[in-house]
XYZ file of C-alpha atoms in Angstrom:
105
model
C 0.147 0.126 -0.018
C 1.356 3.403 -0.884
C 0.807 6.470 1.486
C 0.428 10.064 0.808
C 1.802 12.608 3.128
C 0.864 16.166 3.555
C 0.962 18.865 6.061
C -2.433 17.304 7.361
C -1.530 14.061 7.945
C -0.833 10.362 6.439
C -3.772 9.004 3.834
C -3.702 5.997 2.071
C -3.735 5.670 -1.719
C -5.736 3.380 -3.474
C -4.216 1.348 -6.483
C -3.426 2.989 -9.574
C -5.382 6.480 -7.799
C -4.203 9.813 -9.180
C -2.521 12.213 -6.834
C -4.881 14.899 -7.476
C -7.811 12.229 -6.850
C -6.215 11.227 -3.199
C -6.220 15.192 -2.522
C -9.830 15.851 -3.396
C -10.986 12.302 -1.535
C -9.008 13.652 1.810
C -10.257 17.084 1.670
C -6.927 19.126 0.668
C -7.049 22.551 -1.343
C -6.274 21.784 -4.357
C -6.052 24.187 -7.904
C -7.313 22.205 -10.967
C -8.955 22.739 -14.176
C -7.866 20.267 -16.882
C -6.851 16.754 -15.215
C -5.179 15.829 -17.993
C -1.410 17.563 -17.390
C -1.911 20.556 -19.616
C -2.868 23.637 -18.143
C -0.409 23.348 -14.787
C -3.355 24.719 -12.600
C -2.424 21.788 -10.087
C 1.248 21.826 -9.883
C 2.651 20.787 -6.170
C 6.134 20.440 -4.768
C 7.109 17.026 -4.141
C 9.221 16.826 -1.080
C 9.609 13.038 -0.823
C 8.984 9.878 -3.250
C 8.631 9.300 -6.513
C 5.804 9.294 -9.081
C 4.954 8.066 -12.275
C 2.462 9.672 -15.227
C 0.960 7.151 -17.459
C 0.971 9.744 -20.278
C 3.280 12.550 -20.050
C 2.251 16.377 -19.083
C 2.050 19.258 -21.532
C 2.512 21.717 -18.700
C 6.283 22.962 -17.620
C 7.381 21.726 -14.707
C 10.215 23.183 -12.511
C 12.269 20.826 -10.464
C 10.996 19.290 -7.713
C 7.221 20.013 -8.678
C 4.835 17.301 -10.166
C 0.868 17.738 -11.762
C -1.277 15.176 -9.220
C -4.033 15.734 -11.804
C -1.762 13.139 -13.809
C 0.229 11.245 -11.997
C 0.343 8.345 -9.446
C 2.960 7.164 -6.466
C 5.721 4.957 -7.573
C 7.008 4.761 -4.538
C 5.608 3.529 -1.411
C 5.606 7.115 0.481
C 4.899 10.111 -1.288
C 5.259 13.539 0.643
C 3.712 16.490 -0.712
C 3.790 20.180 0.014
C -0.088 20.729 -0.195
C -2.412 21.915 2.905
C -5.813 20.570 3.692
C -8.917 22.912 3.101
C -9.544 23.513 6.681
C -13.343 24.958 5.085
C -14.409 21.233 4.863
C -15.531 19.533 8.284
C -14.659 15.617 9.103
C -18.866 14.903 7.664
C -17.988 16.953 4.906
C -14.891 14.766 4.184
C -16.910 11.325 3.270
C -19.924 13.566 1.611
C -17.933 15.201 -0.680
C -17.756 13.441 -4.033
C -16.832 14.798 -7.942
C -18.006 14.109 -11.006
C -16.037 12.622 -13.979
C -14.727 16.305 -14.914
C -13.565 17.338 -11.367
C -16.564 19.405 -10.369
C -18.072 19.161 -6.866
C -21.701 17.236 -7.251
């Protein structure tokens, strides 16, 4: 099992789960738009670990940056420089779902 570490804590990752999906599932504040690696809106600093891109992203990345919208964990531990969205309560985390286009339902 792979684990995602952020400033908010430690979270298990589902098999083949994109990091953006894991961050949203666990209530993190992440900007995103395309969900395909084109726009770079979700650009996040990778502090530890490695990631895998099933398809090479088109957005420019600086050293130490990843696009969580289109990558998966490639190491047992992935640590990101990311904060939890404190506007969501604990109960909200289990109720929040996203449609296939990434918009909250």
